[in-house]
Tab-separated table of C-alpha atoms and ligand atoms in Angstrom:
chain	number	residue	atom	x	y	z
A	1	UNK	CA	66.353	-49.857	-50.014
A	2	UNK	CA	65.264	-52.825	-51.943
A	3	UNK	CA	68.267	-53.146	-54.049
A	4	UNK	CA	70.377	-55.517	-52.270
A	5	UNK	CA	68.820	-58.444	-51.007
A	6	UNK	CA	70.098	-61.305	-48.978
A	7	UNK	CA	69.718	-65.343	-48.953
A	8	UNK	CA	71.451	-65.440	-45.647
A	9	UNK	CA	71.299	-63.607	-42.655
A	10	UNK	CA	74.270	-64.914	-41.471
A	11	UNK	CA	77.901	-64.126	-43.078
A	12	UNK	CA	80.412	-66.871	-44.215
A	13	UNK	CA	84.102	-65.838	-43.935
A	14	UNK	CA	85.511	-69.895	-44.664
A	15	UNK	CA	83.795	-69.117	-48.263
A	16	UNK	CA	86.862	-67.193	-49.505
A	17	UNK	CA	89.441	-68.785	-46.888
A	18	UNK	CA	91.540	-71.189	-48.771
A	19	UNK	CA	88.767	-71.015	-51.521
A	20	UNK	CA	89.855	-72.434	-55.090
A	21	UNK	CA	88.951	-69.557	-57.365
A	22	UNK	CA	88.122	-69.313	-61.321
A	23	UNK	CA	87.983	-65.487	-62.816
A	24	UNK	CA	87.382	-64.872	-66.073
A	25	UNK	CA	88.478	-61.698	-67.460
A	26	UNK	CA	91.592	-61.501	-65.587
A	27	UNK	CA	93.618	-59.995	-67.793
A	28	UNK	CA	92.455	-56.524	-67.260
A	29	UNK	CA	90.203	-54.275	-65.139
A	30	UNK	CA	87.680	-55.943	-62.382
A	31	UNK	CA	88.704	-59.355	-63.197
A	32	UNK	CA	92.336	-58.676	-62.374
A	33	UNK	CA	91.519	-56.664	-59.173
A	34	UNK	CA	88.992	-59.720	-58.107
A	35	UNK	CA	92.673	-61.952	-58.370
A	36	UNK	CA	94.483	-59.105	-56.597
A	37	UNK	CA	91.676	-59.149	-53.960
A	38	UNK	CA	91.554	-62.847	-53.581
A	39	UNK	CA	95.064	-63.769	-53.503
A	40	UNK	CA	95.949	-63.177	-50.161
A	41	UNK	CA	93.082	-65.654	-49.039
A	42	UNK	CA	92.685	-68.261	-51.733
A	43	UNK	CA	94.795	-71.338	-51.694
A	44	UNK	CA	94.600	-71.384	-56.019
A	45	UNK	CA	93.504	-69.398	-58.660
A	46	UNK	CA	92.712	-69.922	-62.353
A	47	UNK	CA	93.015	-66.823	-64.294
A	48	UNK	CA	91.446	-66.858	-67.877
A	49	UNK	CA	90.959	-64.462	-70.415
A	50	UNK	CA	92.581	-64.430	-74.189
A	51	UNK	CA	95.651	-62.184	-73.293
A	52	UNK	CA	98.123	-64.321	-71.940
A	53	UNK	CA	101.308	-62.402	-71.488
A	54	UNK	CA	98.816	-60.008	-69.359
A	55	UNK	CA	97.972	-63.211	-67.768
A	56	UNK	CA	101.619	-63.877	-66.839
A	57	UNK	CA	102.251	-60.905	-66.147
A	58	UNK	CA	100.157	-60.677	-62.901
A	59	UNK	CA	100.493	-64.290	-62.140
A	60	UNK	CA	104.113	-63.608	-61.833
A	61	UNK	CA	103.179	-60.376	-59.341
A	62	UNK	CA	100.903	-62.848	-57.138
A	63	UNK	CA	102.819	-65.475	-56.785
A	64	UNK	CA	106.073	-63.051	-55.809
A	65	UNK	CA	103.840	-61.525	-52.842
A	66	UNK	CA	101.883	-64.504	-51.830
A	67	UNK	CA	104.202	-67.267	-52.309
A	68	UNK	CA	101.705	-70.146	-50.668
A	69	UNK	CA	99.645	-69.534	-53.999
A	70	UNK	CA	99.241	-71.429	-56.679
A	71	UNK	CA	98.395	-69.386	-59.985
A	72	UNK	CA	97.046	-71.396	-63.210
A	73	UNK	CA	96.948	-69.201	-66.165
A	74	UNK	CA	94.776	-70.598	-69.121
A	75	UNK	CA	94.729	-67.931	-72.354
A	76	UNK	CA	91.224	-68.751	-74.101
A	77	UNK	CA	88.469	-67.007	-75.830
A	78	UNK	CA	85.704	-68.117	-73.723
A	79	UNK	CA	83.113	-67.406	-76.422
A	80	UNK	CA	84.040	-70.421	-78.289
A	81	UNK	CA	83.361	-74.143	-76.900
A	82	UNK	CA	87.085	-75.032	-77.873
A	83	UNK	CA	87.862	-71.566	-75.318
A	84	UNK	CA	85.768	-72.900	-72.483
A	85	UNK	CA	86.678	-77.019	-72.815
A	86	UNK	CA	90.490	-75.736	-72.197
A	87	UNK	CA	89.109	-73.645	-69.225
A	88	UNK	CA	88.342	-76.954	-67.508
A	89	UNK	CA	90.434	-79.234	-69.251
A	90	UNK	CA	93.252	-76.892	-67.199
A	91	UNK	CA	91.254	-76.978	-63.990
A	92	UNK	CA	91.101	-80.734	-64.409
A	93	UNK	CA	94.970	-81.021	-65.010
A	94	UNK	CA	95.867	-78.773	-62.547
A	95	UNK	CA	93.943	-81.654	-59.938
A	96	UNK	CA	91.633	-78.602	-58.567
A	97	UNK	CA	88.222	-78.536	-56.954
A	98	UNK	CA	86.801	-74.779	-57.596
A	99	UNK	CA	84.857	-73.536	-55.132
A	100	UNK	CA	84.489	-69.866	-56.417
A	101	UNK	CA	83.657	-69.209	-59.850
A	102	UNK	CA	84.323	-65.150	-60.778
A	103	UNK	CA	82.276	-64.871	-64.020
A	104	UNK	CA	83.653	-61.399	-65.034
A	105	UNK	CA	84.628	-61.640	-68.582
A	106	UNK	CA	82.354	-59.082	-70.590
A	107	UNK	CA	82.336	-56.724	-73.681
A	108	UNK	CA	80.266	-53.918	-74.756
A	109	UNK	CA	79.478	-51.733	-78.011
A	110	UNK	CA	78.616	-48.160	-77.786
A	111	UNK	CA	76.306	-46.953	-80.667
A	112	UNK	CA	73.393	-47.439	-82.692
A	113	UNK	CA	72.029	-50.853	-82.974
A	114	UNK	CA	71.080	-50.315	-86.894
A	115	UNK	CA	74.906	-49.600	-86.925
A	116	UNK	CA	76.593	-52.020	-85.115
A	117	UNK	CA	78.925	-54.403	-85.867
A	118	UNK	CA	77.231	-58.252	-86.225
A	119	UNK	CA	80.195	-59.598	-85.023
A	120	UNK	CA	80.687	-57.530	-81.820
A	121	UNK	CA	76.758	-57.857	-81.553
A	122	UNK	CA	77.425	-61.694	-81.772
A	123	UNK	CA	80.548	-61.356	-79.387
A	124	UNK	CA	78.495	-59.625	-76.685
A	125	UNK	CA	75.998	-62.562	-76.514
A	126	UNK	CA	78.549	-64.954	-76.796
A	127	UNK	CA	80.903	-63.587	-74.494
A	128	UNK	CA	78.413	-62.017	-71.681
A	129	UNK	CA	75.406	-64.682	-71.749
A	130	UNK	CA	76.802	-67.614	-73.760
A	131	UNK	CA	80.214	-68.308	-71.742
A	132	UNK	CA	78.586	-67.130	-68.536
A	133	UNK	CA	76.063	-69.296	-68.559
A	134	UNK	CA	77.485	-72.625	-69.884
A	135	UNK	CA	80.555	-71.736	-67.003
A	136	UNK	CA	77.863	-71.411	-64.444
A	137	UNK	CA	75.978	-74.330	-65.592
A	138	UNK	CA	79.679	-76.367	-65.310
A	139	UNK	CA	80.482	-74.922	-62.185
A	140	UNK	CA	77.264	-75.955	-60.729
A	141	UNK	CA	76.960	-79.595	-61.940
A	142	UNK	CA	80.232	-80.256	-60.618
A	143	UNK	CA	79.524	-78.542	-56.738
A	144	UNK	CA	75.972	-81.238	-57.260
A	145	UNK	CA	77.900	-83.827	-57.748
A	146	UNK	CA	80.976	-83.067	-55.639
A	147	UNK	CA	82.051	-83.018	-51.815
A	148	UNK	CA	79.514	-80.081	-50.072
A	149	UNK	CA	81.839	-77.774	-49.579
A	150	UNK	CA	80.890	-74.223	-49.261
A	151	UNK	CA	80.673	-72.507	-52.770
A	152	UNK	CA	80.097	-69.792	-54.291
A	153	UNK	CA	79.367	-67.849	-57.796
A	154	UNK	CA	80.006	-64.503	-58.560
A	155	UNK	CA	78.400	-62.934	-61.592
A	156	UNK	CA	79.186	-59.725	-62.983
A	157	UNK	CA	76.219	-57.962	-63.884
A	158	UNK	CA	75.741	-54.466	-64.405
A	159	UNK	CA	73.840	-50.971	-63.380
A	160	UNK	CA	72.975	-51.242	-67.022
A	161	UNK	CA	70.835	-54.454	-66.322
A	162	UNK	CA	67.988	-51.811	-64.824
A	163	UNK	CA	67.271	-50.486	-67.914
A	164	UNK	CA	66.969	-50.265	-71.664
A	165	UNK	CA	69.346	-48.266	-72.606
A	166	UNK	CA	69.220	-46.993	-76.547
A	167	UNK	CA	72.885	-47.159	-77.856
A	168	UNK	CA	73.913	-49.520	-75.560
A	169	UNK	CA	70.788	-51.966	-76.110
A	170	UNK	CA	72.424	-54.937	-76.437
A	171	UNK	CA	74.744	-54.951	-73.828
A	172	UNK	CA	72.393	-53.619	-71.454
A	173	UNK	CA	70.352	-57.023	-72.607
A	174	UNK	CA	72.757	-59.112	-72.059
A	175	UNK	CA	73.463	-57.763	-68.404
A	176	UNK	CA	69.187	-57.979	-67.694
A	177	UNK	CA	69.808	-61.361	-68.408
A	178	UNK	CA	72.708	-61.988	-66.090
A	179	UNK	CA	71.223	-60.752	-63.267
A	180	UNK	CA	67.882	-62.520	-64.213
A	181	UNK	CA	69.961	-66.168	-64.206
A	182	UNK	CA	72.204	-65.321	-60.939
A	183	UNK	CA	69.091	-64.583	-58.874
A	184	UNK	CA	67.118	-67.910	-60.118
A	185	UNK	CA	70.092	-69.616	-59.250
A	186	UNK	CA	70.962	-68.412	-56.171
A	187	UNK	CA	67.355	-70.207	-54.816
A	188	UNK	CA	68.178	-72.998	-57.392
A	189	UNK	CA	71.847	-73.689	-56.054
A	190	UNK	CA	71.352	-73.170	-52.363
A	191	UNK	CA	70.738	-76.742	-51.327
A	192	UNK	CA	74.243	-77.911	-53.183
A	193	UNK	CA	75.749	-74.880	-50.608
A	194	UNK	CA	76.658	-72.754	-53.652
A	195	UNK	CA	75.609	-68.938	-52.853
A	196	UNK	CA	75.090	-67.184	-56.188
A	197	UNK	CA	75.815	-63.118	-56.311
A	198	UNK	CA	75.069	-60.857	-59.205
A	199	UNK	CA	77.725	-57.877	-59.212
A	200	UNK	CA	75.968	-54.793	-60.653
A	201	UNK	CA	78.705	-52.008	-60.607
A	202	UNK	CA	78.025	-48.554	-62.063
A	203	UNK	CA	80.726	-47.660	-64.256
A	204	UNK	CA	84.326	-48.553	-63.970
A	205	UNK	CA	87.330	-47.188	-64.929
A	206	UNK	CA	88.660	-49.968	-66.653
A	207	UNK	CA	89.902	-51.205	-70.260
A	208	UNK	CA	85.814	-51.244	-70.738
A	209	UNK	CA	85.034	-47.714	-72.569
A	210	UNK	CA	88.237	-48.465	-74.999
A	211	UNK	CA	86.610	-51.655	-76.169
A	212	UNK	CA	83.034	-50.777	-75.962
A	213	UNK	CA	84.138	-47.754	-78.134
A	214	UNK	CA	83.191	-48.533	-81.936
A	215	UNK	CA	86.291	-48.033	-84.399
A	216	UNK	CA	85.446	-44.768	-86.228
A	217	UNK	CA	85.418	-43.375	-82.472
A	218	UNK	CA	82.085	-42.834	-82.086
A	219	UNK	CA	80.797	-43.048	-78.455
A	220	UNK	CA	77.351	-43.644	-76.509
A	221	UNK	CA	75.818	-40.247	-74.866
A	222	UNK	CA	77.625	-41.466	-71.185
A	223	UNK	CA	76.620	-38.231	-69.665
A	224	UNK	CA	75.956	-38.147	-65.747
A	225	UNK	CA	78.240	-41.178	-65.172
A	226	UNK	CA	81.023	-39.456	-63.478
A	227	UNK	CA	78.857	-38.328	-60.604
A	228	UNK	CA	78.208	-42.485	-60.596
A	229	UNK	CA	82.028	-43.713	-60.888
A	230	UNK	CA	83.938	-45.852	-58.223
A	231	UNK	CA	87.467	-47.391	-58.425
A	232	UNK	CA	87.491	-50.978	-59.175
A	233	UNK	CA	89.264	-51.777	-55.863
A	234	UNK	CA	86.214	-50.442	-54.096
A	235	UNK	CA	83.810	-52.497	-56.784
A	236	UNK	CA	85.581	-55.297	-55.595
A	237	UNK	CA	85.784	-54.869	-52.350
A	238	UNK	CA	82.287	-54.637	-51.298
A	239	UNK	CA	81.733	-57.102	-53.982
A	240	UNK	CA	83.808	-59.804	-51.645
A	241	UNK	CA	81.903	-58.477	-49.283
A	242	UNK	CA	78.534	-58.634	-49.569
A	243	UNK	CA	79.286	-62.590	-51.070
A	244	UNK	CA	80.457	-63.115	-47.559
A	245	UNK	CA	77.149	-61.208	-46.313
A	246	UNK	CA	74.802	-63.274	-48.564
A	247	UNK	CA	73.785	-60.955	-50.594
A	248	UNK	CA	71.985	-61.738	-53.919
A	249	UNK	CA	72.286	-58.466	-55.896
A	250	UNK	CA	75.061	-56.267	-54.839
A	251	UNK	CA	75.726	-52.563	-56.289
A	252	UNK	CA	78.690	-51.090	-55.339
A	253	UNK	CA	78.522	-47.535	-54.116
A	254	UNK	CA	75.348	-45.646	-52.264
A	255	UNK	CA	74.982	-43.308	-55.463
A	256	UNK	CA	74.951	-46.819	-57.524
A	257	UNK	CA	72.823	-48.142	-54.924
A	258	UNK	CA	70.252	-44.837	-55.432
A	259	UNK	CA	70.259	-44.729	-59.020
A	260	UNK	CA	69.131	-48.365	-58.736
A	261	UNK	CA	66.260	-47.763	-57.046
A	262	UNK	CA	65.389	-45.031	-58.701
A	263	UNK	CA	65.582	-47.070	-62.404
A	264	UNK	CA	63.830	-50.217	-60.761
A	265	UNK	CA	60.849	-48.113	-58.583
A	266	UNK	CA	60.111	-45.785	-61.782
A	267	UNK	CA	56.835	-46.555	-64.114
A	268	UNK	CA	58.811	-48.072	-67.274
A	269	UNK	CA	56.708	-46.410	-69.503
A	270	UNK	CA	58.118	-42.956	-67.579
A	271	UNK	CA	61.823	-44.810	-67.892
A	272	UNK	CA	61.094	-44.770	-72.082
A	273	UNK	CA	59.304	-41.389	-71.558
A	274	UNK	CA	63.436	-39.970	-70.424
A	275	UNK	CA	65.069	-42.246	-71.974
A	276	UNK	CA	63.406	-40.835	-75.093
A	277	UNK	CA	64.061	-37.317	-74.642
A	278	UNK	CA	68.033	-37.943	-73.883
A	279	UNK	CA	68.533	-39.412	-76.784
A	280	UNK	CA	66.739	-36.560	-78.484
A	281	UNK	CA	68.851	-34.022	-76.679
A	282	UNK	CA	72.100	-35.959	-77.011
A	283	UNK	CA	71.125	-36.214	-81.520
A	284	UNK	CA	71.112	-32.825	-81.312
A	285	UNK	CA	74.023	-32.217	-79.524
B	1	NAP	N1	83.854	-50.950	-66.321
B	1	NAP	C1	82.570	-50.698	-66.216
B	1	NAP	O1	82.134	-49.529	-66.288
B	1	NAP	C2	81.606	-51.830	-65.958
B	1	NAP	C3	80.356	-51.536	-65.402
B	1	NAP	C4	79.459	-52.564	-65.176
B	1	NAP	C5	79.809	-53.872	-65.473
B	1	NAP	N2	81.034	-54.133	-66.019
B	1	NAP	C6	81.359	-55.537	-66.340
B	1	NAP	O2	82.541	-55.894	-65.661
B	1	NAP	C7	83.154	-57.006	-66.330
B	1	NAP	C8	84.629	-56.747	-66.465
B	1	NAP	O3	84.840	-55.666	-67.348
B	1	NAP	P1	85.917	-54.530	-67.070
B	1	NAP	O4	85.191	-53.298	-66.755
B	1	NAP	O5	86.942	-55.015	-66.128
B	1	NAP	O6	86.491	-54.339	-68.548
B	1	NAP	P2	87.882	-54.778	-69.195
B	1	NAP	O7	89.000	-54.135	-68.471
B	1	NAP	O8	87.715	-54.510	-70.645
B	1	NAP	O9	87.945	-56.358	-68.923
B	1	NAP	C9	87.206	-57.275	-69.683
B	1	NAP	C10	87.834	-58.649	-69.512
B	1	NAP	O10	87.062	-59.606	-70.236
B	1	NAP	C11	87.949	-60.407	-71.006
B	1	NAP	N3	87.313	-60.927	-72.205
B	1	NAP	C12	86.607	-60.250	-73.148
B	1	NAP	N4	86.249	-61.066	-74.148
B	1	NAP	C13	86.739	-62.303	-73.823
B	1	NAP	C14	86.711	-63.562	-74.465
B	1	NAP	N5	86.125	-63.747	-75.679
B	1	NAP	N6	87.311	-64.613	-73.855
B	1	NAP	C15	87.928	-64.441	-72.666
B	1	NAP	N7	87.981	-63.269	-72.012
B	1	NAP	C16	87.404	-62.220	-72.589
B	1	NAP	C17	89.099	-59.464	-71.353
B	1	NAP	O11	90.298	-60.207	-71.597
B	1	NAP	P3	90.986	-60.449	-73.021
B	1	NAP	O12	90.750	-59.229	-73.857
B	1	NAP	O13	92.432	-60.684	-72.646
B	1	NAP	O14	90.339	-61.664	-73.554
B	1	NAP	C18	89.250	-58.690	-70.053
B	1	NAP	O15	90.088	-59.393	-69.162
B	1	NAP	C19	82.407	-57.149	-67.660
B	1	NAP	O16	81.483	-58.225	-67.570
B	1	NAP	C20	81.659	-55.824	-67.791
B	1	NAP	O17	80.498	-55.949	-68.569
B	1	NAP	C21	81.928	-53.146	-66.265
């Protein structure tokens, strides 16, 4: 199945062996399962996100069960340039050489676009295209002009990047884009020894459908996505995985993995053909 596809036929196990690790997002969901993951191998990691007693809170649960670790927490709102500068003003003070960036941090908004929110419009570009890409763009400038270590770049995309989806337009946007950017730079980045990885995960259950949720309660028509769901530790898992692999793309789960394929091999004008009449069906619901 075309869906996962690797730059390297050979796997790399010293990538995440004493590997210096950035994840953003950690407070909650994936992000904080990718440090749970991680700990027991990395030497440090740098958890961001804006919550910081969360933050604490499971630095102070790592470092009691993997006491050779060394946690950094940095609270920040990564969609602001003031957010990001302390990101790596913290890496910088805390003497560290990152050789894994976790790009998780991510927002949605379930609804109609004609009804949405600017800011939380604004907040998904800024959060799941601006700060991903300007943290990439750091990330990689400094493995070009560093030592050539291994590195490596983990993006969290989405299933959502396969397709337009009405009600969820935006986001799904924002997650075309990220995969878009991780695969170009997974050819770009390979001579600086950086392996790039776009995470696509069906959904989640996370802290994700409480935010993406729109105040008045209102939800998107998320039929069909329980036959799709897979714990986060299993997300992340084969996530960790298929890095070590080589992989490019990476959805976790074979019904992920299928409904991939299906999106990607379909005619799009057949894609807005369904697409069309679910949103029909779920109006008059
Ligand atoms: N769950 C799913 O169904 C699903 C499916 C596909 C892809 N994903 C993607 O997976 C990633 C992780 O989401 P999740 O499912 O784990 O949801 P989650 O539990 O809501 O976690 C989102 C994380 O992003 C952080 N974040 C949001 N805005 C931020 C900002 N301005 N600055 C810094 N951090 C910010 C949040 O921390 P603070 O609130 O503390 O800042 C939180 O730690 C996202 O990119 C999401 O799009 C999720």
């Amino acid at each position: 199945m075309g869906t996962t596809n690797s730059n390297s036929s050979v796997g790399n196990t010293a990538l995440l062996s004493g590997c210096h690790a950035i994840i953003t997002g950690a407070s909650s969901g994936l992000g904080a399962e990718f440090a749970r993951q991680l700990a027991p191998r990395a030497a440090s990691l740098v958890l961001a996100a804006r919550n910081g007693e969360l933050l604490e809170a499971l630095a102070t649960r790592l470092r009691d069960s993997h006491p050779a670790l060394r946690v950094v927490v940095i609270a920040c709102d990564l969609a602001t340039a003031d957010g990001r500068a302390a990101l790596w003003n913290t890496v910088d003070d805390s003497g560290l050489d990152p050789t894994l960036l976790v790009n998780n941090a991510g927002l949605g908004d379930y609804g109609e676009f004609v009804e949405a929110d600017s800011t939380r419009l604004r907040a998904q570009i800024d959060v799941n295209v601006m700060a991903l890409t300007l943290l990439a763009h750091e990330y990689a400038r400094r493995a070009h002009n560093g030592k050539a270590y291994p590195r490596a770049m983990i993006n969290i995309s989405s299933l959502a990047a396969s397709l337009p989806i009405p009600d969820l337009a935006v986001y799904a946007a924002t997650k075309a884009y990220v995969t878009s950017l991780s695969e170009a730079l997974a050819i770009e980045l390979r001579p600086d020894n950086v392996r790039v990885l776009a995470v696509c995960p069906g959904p989640t259950p996370t802290n994700f459908s409480k935010t993406a949720r729109r105040e008045d309660g209102r939800d998107t028509d998320r039929s069909g996505q329980d036959w799709l769901r897979i714990p986060s530790q299993e997300v992340v898992a084969t996530s960790l995985a298929a890095l070590e692999h080589g992989s490019v793309r990476h959805f976790p789960g074979w019904k992920v993995r299928l409904a991939a394929f299906i999106f990607e091999s379909m005619p799009r004008f057949i894609t807005r053909c369904v697409l069309q009449l679910r949103r029909q069906k779920s109006i008059q619901k």
